[in-house]
Coordinates of C-alpha atoms (C1' of nucleotides) and ligand atoms in Angstrom, one line a residue:
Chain A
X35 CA 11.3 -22.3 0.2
X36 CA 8.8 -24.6 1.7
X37 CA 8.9 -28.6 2.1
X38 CA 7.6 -30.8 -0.7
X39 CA 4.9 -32.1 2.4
X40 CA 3.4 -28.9 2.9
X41 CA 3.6 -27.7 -0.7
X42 CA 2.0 -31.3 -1.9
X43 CA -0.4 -30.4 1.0
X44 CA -1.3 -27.1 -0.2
X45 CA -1.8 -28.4 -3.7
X46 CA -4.2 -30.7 -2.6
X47 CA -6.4 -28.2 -1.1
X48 CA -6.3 -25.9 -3.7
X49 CA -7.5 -28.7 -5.7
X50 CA -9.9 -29.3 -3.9
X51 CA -11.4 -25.7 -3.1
X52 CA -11.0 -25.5 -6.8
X53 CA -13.6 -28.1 -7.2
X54 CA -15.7 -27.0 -4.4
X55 CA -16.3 -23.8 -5.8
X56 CA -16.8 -25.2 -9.5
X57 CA -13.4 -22.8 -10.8
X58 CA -12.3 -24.2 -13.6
X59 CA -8.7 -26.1 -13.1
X60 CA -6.2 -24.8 -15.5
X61 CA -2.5 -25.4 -16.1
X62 CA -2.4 -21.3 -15.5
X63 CA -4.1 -21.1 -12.4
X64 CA -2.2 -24.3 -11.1
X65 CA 1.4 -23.1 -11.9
X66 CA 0.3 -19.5 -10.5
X67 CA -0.7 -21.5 -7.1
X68 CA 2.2 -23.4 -6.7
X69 CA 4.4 -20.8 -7.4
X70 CA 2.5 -18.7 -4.3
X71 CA 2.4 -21.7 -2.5
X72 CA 6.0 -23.0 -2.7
X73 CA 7.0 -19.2 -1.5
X74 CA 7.5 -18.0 2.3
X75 CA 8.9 -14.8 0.7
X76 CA 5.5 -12.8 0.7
X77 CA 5.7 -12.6 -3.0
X78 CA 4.0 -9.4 -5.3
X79 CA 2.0 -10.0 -8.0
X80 CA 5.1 -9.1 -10.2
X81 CA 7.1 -11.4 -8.5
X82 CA 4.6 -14.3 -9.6
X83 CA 4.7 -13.2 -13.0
X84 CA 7.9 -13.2 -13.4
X85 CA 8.5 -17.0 -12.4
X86 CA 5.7 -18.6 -13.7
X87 CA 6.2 -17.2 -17.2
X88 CA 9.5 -19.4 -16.8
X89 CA 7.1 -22.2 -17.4
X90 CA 4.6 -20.7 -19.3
X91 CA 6.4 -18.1 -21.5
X92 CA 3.4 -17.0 -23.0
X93 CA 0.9 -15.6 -19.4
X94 CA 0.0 -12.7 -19.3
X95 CA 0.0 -10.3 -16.0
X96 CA -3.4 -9.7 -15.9
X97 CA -4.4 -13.1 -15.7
X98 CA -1.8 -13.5 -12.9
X99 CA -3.6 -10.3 -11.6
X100 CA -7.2 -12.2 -12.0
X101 CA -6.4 -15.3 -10.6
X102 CA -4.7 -13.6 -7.6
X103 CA -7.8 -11.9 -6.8
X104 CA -9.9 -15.4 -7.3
X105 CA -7.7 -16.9 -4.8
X106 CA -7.9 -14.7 -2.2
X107 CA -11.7 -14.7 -2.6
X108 CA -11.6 -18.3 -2.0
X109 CA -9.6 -18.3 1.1
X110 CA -6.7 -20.0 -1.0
X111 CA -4.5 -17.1 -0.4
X112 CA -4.2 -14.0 1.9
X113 CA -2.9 -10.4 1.5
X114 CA -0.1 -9.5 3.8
X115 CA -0.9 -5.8 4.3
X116 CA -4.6 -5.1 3.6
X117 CA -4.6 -1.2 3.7
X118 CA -1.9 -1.4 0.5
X119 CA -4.2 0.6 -2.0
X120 CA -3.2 3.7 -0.4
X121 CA -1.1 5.5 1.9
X122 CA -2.6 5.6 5.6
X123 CA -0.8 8.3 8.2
X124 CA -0.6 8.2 12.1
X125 CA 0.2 11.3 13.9
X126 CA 0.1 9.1 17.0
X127 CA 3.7 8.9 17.8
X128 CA 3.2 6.5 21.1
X129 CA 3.3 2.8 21.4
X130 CA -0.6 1.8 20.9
X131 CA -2.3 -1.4 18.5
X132 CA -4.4 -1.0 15.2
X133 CA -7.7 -2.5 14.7
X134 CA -8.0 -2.6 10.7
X135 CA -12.0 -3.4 9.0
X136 CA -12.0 -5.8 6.7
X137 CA -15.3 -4.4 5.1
X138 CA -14.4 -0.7 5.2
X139 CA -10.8 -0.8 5.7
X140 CA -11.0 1.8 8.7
X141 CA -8.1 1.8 11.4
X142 CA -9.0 2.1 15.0
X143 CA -6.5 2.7 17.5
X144 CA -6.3 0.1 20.2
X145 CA -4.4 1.4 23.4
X146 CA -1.3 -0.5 24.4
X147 CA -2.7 -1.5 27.6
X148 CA -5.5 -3.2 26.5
X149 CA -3.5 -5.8 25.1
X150 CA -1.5 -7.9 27.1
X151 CA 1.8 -7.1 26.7
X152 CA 4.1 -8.2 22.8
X153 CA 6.5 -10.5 24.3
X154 CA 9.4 -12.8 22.1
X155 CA 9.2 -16.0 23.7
X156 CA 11.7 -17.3 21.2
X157 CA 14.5 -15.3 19.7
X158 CA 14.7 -13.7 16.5
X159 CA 16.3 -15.4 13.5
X160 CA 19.9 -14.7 13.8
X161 CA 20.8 -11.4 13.0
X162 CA 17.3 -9.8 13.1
X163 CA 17.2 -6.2 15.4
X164 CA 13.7 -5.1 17.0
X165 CA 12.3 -2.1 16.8
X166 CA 9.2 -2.0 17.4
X167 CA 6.2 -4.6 18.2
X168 CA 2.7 -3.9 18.0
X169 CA -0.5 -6.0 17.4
X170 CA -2.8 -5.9 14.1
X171 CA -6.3 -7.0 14.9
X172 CA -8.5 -7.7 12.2
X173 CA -12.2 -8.2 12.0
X174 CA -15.1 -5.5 11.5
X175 CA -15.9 -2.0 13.1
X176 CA -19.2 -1.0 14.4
X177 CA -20.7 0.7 11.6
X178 CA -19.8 -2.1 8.8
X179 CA -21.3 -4.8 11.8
X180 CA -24.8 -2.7 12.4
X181 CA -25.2 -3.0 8.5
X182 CA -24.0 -6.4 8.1
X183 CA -25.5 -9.0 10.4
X184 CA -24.0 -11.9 9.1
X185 CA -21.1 -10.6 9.8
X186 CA -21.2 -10.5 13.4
X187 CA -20.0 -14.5 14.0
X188 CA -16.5 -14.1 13.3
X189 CA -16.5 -16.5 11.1
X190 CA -14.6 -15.3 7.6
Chain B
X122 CA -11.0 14.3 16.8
X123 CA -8.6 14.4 19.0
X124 CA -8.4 16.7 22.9
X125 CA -7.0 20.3 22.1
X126 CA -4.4 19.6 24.4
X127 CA -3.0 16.7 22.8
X128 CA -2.9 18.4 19.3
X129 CA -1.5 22.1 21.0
X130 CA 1.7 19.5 22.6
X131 CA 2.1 17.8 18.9
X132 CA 2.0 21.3 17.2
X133 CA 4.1 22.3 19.5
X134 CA 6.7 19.0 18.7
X135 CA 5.9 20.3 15.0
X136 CA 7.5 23.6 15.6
X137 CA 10.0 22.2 17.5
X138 CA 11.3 19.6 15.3
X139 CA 11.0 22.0 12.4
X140 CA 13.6 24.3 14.1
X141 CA 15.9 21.6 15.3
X142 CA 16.0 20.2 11.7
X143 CA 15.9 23.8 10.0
X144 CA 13.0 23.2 8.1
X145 CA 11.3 26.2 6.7
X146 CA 8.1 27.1 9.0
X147 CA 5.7 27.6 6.2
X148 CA 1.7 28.5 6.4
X149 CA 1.5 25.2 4.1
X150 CA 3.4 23.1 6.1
X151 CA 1.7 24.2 9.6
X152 CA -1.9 23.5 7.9
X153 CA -0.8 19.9 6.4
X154 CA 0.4 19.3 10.2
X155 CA -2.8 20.6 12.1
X156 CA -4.1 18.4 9.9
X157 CA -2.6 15.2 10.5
X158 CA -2.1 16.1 14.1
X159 CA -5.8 16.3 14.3
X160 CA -7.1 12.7 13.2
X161 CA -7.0 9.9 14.8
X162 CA -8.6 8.2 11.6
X163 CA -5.1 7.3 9.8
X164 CA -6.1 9.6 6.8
X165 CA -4.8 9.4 3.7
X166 CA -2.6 11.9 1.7
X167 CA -5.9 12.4 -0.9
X168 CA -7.9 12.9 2.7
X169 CA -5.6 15.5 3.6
X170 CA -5.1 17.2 0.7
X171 CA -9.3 17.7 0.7
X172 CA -9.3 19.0 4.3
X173 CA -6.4 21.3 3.5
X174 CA -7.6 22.9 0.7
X175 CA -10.5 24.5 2.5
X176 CA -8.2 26.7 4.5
X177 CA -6.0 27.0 1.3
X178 CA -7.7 26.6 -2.1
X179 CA -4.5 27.0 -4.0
X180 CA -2.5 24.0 -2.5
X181 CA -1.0 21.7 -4.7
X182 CA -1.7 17.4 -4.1
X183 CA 1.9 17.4 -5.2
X184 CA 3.2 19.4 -1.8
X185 CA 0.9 17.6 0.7
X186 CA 2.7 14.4 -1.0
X187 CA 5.7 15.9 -0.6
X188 CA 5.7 16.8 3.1
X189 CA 4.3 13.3 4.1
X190 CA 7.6 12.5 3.1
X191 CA 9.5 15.3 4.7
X192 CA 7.4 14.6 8.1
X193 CA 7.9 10.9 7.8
X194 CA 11.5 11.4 7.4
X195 CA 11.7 13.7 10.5
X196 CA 10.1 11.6 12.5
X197 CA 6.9 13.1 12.9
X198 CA 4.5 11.1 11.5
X199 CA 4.5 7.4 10.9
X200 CA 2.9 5.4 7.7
X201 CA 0.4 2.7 9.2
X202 CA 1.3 0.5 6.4
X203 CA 4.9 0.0 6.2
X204 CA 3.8 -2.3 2.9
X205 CA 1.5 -0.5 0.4
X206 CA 3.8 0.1 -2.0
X207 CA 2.6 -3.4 -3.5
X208 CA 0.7 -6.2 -3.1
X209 CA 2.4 -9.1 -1.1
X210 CA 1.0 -12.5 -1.1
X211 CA 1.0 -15.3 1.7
X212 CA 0.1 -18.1 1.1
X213 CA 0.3 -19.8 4.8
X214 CA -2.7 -20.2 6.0
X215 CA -1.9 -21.2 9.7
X216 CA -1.9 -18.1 12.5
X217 CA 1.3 -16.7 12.7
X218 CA 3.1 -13.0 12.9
X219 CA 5.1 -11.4 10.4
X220 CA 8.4 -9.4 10.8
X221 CA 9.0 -6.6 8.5
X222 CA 12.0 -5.1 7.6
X223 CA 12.4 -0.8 7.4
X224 CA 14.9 -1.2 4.9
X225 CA 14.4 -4.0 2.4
X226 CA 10.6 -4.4 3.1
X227 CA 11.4 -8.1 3.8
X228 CA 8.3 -9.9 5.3
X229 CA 9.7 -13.1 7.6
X230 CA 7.3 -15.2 8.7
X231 CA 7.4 -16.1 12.5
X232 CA 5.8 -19.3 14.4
X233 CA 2.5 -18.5 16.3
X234 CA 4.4 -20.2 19.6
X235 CA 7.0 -17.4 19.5
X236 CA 5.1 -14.6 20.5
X237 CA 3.2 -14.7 24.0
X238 CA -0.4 -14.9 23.0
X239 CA -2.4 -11.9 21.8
X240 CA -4.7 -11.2 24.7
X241 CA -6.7 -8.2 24.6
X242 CA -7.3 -7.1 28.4
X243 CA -10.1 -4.9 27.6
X244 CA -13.1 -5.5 25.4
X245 CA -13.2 -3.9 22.3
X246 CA -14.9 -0.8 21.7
X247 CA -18.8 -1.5 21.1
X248 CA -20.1 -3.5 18.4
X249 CA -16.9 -4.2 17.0
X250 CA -16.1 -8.2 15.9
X251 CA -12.4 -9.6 16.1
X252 CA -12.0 -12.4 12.9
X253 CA -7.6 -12.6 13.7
X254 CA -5.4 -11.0 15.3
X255 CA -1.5 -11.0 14.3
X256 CA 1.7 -8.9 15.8
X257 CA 3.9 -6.9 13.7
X258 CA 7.4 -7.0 14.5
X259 CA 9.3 -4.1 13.4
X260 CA 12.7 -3.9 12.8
X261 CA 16.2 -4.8 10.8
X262 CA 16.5 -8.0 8.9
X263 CA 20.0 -10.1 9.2
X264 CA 20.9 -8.9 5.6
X265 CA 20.4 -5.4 5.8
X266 CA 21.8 -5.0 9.6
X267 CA 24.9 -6.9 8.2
X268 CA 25.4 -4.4 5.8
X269 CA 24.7 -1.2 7.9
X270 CA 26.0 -1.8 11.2
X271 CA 24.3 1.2 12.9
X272 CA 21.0 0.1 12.0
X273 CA 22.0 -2.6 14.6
X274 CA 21.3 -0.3 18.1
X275 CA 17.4 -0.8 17.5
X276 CA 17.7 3.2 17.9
X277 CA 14.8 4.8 15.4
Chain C
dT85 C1' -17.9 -34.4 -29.8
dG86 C1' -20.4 -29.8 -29.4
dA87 C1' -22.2 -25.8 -26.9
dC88 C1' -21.4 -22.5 -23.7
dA89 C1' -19.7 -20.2 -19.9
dA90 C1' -15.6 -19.3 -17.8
dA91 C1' -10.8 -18.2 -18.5
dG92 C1' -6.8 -16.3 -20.8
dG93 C1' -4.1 -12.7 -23.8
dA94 C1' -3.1 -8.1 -25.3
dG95 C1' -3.2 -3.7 -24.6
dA96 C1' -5.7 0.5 -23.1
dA97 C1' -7.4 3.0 -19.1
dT98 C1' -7.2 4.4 -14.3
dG99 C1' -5.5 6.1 -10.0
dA100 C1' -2.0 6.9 -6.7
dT101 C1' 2.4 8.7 -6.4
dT102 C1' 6.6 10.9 -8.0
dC103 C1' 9.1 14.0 -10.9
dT104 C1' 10.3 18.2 -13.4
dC105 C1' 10.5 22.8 -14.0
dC106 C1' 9.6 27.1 -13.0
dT107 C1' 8.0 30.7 -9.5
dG108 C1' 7.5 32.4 -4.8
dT109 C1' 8.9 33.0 -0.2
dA110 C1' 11.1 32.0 4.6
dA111 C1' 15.5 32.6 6.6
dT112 C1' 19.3 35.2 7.5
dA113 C1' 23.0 38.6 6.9
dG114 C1' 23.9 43.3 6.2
Chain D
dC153 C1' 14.1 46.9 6.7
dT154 C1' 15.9 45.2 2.3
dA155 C1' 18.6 41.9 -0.6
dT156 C1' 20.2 37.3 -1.4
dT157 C1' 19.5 32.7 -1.8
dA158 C1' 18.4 28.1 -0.9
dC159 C1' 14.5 25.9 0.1
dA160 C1' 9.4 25.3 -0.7
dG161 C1' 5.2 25.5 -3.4
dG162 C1' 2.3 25.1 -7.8
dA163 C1' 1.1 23.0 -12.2
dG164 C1' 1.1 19.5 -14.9
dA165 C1' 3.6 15.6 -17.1
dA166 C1' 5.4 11.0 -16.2
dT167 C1' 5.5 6.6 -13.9
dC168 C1' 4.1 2.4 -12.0
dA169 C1' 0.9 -0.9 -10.1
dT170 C1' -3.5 -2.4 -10.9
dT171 C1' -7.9 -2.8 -13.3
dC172 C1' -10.7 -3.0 -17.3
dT173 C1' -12.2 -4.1 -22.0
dC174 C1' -12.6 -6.8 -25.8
dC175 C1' -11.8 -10.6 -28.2
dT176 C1' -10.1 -15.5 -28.6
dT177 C1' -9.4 -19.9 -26.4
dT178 C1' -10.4 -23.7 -23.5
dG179 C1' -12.4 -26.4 -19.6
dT180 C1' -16.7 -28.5 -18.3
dC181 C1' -20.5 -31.1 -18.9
dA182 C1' -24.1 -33.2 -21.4
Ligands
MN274 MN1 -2.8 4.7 15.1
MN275 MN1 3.4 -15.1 6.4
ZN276 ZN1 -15.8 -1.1 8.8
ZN277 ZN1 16.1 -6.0 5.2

DNA sequence: TGACAAAGGAGAATGATTCTCCTGTAATAG
DNA sequence: CTATTACAGGAGAATCATTCTCCTTTGTCA
């Protein structure tokens, strides 16, 4: 759960981007935000569903679906693990980093050295074992930048 | 493509780890393997069916599926994306890194200060544009290492 | 308030993955 | 080198998340 400051805050600027981008405000999308927003849980899709049609018995999942997808397009929202459409294998057993497209969704392997080194300058939450640490860089490959100019400043 | 080498040691690990765990050396299975071993493009099980059924037309999707599990499970291969089993949502905007549970599939958000900065220490490899990068910590969350105390030696 | 484009609801369709059931074959003992 | 048998493979059905289609409803704006 997240404090009534940040959600309140989070609200506002979805109101706001809402406006911006001339997306109709409806009590659907606005119960579907705040119940993303007032999660640190990482929810699914699912998971939305289920809670909002506490308030609104009558939604349906593909709307939840829709407006998922609108958000993210507006920058309201991210996905947690962008390569979740399909199963991705790595027969690279050794310590290394992943470079992941955003256009074209390709992974390139990043060797361990050339990113300074993973290190916990705080602990864990109690309780919590490490395994394994490794960096997830995103941005665009080669190919999807040489057909993309506009795509080249970094700026999502 | 990777050097000849580095796929005759994994094929060799293959063989290896198929004897230690008395799994049955098939034809299939070596194929499916070379396979994998071969890319360093993180293929997908769809990519590797395709590539397998040139050297055996008959092969089923079903057993390429199938012993992407088996190798998983034996430690020979590794999914890239612990997380595609479903979409997960995050609606935190800021920079920060995410752990992820192996068991539950837990996703706990961690404070950008807790991590010693992501520095790459070598550029990129040509043409390619970084938008974020993120680490992905790995590992046991208190509820599930509570409940399976040898999960708690960080051991794979 | 009225017109219209955008949004929502219901359920079918799709696509990836898993399962079931039967047949074939690698492993191993004789 | 066979026979036995448990494990592995093939085919296709089933499942589950996600997307799509089609029609109805509702915000938005004049
Ligand atoms: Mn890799
Ligand atoms: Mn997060
Ligand atoms: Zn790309
Ligand atoms: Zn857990």
């Amino acid at each position: 759960m997240i404090s009534s400051a940040i959600l309140d805050q989070r609200m506002e600027h979805f109101r706001a981007r809402c406006a911006e981008l001339g997306l109709a405000y409806t009590h659907q999308r606005m119960i579907i935000y705040r119940a993303l927003a007032s999660s640190d849980s990482h929810p699914t899709p699912e998971g939305i569903f289920e809670q909002v049609r506490r308030e609104i018995p009558s939604i349906s999942l593909g709307t939840v679906y829709k407006n998922i997808h609108t958000f993210t397009e507006a920058g309201l929202l991210r996905e947690v693990n962008l390569l979740h459409d399909s199963l991705r294998l790595d027969a690279n057993l050794g310590n290394h980093h992943h470079f992941v497209c955003v256009r074209c969704k390709a992974v390139t392997d990043i060797p361990e050295k050339d990113v300074a080194p993973l290190r916990l300058k705080h602990p864990l939450p109690d309780g919590f074992v490490l395994h394994r640490a490794a960096a997830e860089l995103l941005g665009v490959c080669a190919s999807c930048a040489a057909s993309e100019p506009d795509l080249q400043t970094g700026s999502s």
